[in-house]
PDB file of C-alpha atoms in Angstrom:
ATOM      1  CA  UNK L   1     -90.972  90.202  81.345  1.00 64.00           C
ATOM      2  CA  UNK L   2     -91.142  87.528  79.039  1.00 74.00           C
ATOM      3  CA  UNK L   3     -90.441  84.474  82.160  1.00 75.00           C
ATOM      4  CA  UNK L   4     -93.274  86.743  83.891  1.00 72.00           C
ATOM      5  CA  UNK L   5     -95.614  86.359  81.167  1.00 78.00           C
ATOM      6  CA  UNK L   6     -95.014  82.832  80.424  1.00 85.00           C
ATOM      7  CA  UNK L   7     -95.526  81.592  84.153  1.00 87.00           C
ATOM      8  CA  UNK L   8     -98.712  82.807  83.536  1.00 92.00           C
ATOM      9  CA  UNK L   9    -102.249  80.618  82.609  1.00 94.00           C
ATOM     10  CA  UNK L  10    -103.645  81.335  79.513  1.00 96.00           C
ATOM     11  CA  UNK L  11    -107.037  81.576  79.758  1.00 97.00           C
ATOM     12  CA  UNK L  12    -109.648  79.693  77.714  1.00 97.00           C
ATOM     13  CA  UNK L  13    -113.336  80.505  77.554  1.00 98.00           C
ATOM     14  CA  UNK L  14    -113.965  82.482  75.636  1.00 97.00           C
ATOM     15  CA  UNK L  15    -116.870  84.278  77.137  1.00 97.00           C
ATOM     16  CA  UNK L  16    -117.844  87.909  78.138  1.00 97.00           C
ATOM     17  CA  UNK L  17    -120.298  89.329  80.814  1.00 96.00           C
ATOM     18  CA  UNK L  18    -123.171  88.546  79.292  1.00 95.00           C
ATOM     19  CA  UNK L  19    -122.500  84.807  78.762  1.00 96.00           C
ATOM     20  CA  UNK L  20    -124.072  83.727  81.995  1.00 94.00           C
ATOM     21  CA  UNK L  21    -122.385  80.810  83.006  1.00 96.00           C
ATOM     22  CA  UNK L  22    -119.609  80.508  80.811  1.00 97.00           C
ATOM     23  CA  UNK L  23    -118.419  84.071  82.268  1.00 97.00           C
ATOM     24  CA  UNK L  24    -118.853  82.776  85.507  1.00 97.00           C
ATOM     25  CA  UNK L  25    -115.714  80.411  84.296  1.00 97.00           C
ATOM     26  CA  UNK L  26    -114.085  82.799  82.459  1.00 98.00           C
ATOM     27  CA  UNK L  27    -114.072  84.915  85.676  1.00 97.00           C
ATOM     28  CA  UNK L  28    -112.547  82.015  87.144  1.00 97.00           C
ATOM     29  CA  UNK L  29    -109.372  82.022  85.136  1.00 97.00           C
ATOM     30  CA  UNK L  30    -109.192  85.565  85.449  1.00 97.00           C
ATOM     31  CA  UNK L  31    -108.644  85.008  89.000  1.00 96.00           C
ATOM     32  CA  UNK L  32    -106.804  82.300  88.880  1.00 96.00           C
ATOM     33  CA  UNK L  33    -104.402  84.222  86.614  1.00 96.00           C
ATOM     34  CA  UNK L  34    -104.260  87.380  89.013  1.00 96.00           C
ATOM     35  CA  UNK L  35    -103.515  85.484  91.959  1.00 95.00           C
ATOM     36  CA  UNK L  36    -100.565  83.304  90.095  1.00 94.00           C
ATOM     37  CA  UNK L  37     -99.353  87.101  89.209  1.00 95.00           C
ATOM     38  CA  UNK L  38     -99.720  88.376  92.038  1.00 94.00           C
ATOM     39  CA  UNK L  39     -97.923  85.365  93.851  1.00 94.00           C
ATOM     40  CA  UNK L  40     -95.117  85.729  91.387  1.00 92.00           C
ATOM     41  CA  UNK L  41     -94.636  89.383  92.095  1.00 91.00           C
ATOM     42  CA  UNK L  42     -94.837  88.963  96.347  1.00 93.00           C
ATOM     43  CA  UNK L  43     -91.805  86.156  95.489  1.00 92.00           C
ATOM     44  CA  UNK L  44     -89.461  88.427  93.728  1.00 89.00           C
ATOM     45  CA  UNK L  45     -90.402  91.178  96.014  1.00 90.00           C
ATOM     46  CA  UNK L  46     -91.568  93.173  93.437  1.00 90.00           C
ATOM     47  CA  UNK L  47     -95.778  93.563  93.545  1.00 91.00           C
ATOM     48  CA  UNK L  48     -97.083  96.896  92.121  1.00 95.00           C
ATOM     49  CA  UNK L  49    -100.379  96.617  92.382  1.00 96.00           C
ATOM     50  CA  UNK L  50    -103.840  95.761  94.365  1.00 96.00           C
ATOM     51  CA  UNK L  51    -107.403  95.003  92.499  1.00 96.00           C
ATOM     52  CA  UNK L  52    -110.620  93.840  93.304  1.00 96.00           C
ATOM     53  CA  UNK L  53    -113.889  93.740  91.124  1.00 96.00           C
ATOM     54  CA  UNK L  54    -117.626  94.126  92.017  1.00 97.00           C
ATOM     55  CA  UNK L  55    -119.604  91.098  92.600  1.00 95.00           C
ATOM     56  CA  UNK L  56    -120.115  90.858  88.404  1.00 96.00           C
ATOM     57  CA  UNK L  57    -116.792  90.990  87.755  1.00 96.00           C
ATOM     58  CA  UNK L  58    -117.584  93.806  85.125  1.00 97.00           C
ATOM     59  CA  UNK L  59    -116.207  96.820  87.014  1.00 98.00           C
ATOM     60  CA  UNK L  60    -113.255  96.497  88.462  1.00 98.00           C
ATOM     61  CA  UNK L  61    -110.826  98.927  90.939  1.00 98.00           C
ATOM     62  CA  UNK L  62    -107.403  99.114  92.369  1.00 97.00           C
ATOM     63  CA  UNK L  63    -104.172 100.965  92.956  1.00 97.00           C
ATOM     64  CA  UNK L  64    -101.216 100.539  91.002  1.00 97.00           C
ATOM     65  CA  UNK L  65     -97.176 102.013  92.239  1.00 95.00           C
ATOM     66  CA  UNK L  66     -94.068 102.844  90.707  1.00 94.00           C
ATOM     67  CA  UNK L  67     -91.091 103.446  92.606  1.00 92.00           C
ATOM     68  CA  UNK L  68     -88.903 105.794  91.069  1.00 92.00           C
ATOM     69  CA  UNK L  69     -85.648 107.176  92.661  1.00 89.00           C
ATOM     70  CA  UNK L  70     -86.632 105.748  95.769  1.00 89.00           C
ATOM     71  CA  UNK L  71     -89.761 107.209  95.745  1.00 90.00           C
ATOM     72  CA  UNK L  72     -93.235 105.666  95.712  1.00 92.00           C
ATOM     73  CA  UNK L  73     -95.862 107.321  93.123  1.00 92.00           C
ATOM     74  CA  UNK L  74     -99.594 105.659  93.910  1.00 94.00           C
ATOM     75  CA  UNK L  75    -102.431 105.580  91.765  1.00 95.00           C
ATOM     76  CA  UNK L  76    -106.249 105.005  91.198  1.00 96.00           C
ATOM     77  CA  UNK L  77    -107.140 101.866  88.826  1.00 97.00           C
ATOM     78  CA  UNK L  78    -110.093 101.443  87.150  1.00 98.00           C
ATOM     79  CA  UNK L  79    -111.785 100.178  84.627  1.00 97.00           C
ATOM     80  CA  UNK L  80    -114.923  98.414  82.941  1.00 97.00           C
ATOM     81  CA  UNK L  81    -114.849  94.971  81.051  1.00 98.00           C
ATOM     82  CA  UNK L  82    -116.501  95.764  77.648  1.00 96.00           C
ATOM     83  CA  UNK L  83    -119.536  93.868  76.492  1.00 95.00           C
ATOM     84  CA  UNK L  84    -117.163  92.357  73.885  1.00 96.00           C
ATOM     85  CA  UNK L  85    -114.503  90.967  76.398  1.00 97.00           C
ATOM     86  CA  UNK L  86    -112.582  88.957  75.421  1.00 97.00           C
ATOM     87  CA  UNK L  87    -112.736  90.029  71.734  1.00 96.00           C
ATOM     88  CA  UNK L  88    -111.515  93.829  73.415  1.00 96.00           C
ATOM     89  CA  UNK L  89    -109.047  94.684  75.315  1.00 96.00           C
ATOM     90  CA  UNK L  90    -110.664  96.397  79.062  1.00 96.00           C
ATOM     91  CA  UNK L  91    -109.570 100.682  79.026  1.00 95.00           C
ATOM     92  CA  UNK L  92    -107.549 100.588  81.822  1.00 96.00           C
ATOM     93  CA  UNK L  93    -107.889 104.169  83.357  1.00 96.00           C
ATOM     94  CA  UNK L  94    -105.647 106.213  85.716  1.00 96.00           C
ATOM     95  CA  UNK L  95    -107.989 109.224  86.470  1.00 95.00           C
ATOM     96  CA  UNK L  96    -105.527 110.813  88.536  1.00 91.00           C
ATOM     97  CA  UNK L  97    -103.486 111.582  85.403  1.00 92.00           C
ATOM     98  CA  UNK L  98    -106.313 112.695  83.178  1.00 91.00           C
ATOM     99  CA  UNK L  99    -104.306 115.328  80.778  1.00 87.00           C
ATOM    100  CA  UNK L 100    -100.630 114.969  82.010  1.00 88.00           C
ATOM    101  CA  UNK L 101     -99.411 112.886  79.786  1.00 86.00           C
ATOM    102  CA  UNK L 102    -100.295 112.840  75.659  1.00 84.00           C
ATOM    103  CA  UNK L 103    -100.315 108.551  75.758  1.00 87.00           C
ATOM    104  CA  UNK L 104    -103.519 108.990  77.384  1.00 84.00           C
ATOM    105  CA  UNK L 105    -107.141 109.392  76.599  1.00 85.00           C
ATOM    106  CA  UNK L 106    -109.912 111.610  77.826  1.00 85.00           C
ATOM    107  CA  UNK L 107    -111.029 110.245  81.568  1.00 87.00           C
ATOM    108  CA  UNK L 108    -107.534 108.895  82.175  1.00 90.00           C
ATOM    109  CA  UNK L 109    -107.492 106.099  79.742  1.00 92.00           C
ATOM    110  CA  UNK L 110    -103.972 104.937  78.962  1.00 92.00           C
ATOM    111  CA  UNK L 111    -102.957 104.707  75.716  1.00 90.00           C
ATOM    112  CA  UNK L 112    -102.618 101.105  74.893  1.00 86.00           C
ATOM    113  CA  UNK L 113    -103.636 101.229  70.883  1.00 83.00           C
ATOM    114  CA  UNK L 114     -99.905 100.925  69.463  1.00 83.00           C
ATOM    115  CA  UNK L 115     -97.925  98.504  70.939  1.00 82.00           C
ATOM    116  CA  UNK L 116    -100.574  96.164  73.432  1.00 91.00           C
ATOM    117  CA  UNK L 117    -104.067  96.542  71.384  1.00 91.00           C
ATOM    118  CA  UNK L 118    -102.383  94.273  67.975  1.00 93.00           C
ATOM    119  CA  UNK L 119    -100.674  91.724  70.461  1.00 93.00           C
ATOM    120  CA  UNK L 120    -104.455  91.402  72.318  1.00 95.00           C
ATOM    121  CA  UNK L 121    -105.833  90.640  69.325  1.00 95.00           C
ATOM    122  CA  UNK L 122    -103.429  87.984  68.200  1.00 95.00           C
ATOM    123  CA  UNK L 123    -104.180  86.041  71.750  1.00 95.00           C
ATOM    124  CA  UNK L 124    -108.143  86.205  72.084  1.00 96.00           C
ATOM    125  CA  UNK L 125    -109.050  84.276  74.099  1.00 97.00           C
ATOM    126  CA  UNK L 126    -105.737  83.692  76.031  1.00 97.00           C
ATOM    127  CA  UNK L 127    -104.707  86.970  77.436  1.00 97.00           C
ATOM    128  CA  UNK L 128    -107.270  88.210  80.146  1.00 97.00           C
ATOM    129  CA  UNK L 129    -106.629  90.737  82.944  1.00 98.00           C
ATOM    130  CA  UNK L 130    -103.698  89.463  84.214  1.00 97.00           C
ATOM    131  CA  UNK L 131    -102.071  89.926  81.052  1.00 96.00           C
ATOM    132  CA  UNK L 132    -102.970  93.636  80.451  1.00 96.00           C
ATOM    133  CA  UNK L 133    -101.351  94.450  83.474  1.00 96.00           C
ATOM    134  CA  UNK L 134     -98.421  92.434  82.765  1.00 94.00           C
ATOM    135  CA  UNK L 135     -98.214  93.692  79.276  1.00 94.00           C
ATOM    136  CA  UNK L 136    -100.243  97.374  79.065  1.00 94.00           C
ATOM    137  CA  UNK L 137    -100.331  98.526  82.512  1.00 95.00           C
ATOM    138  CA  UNK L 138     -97.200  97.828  83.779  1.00 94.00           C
ATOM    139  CA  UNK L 139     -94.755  99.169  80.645  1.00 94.00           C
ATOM    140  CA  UNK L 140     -96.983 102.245  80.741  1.00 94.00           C
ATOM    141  CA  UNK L 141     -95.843 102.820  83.920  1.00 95.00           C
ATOM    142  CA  UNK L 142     -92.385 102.595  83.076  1.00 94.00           C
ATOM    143  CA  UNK L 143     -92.309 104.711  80.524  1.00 92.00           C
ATOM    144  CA  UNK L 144     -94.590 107.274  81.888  1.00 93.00           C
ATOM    145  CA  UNK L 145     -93.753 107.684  85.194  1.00 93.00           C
ATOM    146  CA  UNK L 146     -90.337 108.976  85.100  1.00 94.00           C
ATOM    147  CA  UNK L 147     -91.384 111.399  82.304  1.00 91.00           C
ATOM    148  CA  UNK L 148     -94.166 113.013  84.517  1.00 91.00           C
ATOM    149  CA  UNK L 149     -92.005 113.543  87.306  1.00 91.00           C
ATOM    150  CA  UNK L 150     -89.200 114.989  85.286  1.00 90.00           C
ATOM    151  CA  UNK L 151     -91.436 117.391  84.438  1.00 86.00           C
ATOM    152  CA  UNK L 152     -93.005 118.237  87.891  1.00 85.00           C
ATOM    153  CA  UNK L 153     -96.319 116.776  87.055  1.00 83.00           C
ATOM    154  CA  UNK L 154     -96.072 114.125  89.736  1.00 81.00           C
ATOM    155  CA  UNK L 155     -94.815 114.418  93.199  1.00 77.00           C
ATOM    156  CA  UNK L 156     -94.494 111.265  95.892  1.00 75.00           C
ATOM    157  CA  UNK L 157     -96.027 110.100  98.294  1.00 66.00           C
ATOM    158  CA  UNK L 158     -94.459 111.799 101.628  1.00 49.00           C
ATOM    159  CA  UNK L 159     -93.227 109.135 104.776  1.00 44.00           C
ATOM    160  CA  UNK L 160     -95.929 110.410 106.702  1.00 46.00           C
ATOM    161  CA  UNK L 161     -98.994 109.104 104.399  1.00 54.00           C
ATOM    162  CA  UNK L 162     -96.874 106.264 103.857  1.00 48.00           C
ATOM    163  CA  UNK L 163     -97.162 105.223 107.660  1.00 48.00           C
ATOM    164  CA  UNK L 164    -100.482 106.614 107.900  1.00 51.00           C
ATOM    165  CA  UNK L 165    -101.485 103.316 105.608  1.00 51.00           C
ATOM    166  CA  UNK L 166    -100.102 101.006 108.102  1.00 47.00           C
ATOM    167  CA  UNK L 167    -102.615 100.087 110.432  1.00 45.00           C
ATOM    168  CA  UNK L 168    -102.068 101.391 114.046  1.00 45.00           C
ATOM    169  CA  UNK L 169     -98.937 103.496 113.006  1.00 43.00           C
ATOM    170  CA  UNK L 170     -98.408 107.241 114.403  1.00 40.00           C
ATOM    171  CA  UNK L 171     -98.390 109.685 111.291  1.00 40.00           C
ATOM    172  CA  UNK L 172     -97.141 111.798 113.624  1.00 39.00           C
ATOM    173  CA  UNK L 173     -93.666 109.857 114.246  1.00 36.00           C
ATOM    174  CA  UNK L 174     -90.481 111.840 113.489  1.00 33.00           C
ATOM    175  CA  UNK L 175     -88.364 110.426 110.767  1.00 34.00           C
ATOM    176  CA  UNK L 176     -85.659 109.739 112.929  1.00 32.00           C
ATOM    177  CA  UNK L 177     -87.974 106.858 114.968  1.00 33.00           C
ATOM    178  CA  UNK L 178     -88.651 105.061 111.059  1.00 34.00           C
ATOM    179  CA  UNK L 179     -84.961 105.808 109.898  1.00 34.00           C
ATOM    180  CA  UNK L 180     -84.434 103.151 107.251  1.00 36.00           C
ATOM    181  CA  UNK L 181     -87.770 102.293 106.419  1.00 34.00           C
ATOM    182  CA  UNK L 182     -87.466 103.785 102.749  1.00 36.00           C
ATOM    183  CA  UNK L 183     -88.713 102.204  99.594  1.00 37.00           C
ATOM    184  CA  UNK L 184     -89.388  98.884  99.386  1.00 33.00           C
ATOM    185  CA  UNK L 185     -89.485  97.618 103.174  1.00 32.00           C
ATOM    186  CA  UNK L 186     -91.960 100.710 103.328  1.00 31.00           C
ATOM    187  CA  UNK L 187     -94.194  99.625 100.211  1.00 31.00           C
ATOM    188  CA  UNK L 188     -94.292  96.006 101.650  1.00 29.00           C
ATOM    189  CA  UNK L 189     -95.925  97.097 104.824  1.00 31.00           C
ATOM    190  CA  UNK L 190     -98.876  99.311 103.167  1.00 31.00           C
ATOM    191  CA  UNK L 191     -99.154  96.485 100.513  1.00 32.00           C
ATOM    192  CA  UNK L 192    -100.462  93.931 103.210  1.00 27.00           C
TER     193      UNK L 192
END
């Protein structure tokens, strides 16, 4: 975590959506710092998530994984940047887990308030998107995950809607034909 976090930019305008141009360049180091995360996890073969924003750059979607036991567990991602941005922290949300878990708020909201929310603080203007999902996305995940499933709230994603992601692949394949394509080598061919 921590040679993950410090490989990444830290950002420096400090500017919010309705800064006009100066968010334009803050929206540039957000990028920036997505892609160098992003690049980092493709390297060590360990990505976990997709995200894209409107045309703004105030609303922004996604998926995020966790592979647990072998087994992939896929998710929604969404969230707003707040008005205050940089000064808050964006609600990351997770709607498909709205009320399974107690470290989350109403509409899927996880629960960053604890542990990421102080640290935030302590690096406004540095830490930007990249950076929540380094440090509050990802360790929610961990944590989380392997509690819901433990208690039946989650189940994974079956082979067949695995391949059905790959474009031009046969849902309707038997097992035996995609023997060995488990896990990771799976995950990398619905992540491109």
């Amino acid at each position: 975590m921590k040679k993950t976090l410090s490989s990444l930019p830290l950002l420096t305008v400090n500017a919010g959506p309705r800064d006009g141009d100066k968010w334009k360049d803050r929206l540039k180091e957000e990028y920036t710092a997505l892609i160098k995360y992003i690049q980092i996890g493709k390297e060590n073969d360990s990505d976990w998530f997709q995200i894209e924003s409107n045309k703004e750059g105030t609303v922004w979607t996604g998926k995020v994984w966790y592979i647990y036991e072998m087994k992939k567990y896929e998710f929604d991602l969404k969230f707003d940047i707040p008005v205050s941005y940089p000064a808050t922290a964006p609600e990351l949300m997770l709607p498909e887990l709205d009320g399974k878990t107690a470290k989350m708020y109403r509409g899927g909201k996880i629960c960053l308030t604890v542990h990421f929310n102080p640290l935030w603080q302590r690096n406004v203007p540095k830490f930007g998107i990249a950076h929540a999902m380094a440090l509050g996305m990802g360790p929610w995940l961990a944590a989380e995950i392997p509690d819901l499933v433990q208690a039946s709230f989650l189940s994974p994603m079956e082979l067949n809607d695995l391949l059905t992601g790959i474009q031009g692949a046969d849902p309707t394949c038997s097992r035996q034909e995609v023997e060995g394509w488990q896990g990771e080598s799976v995950d990398v061919l619905v992540s491109f």
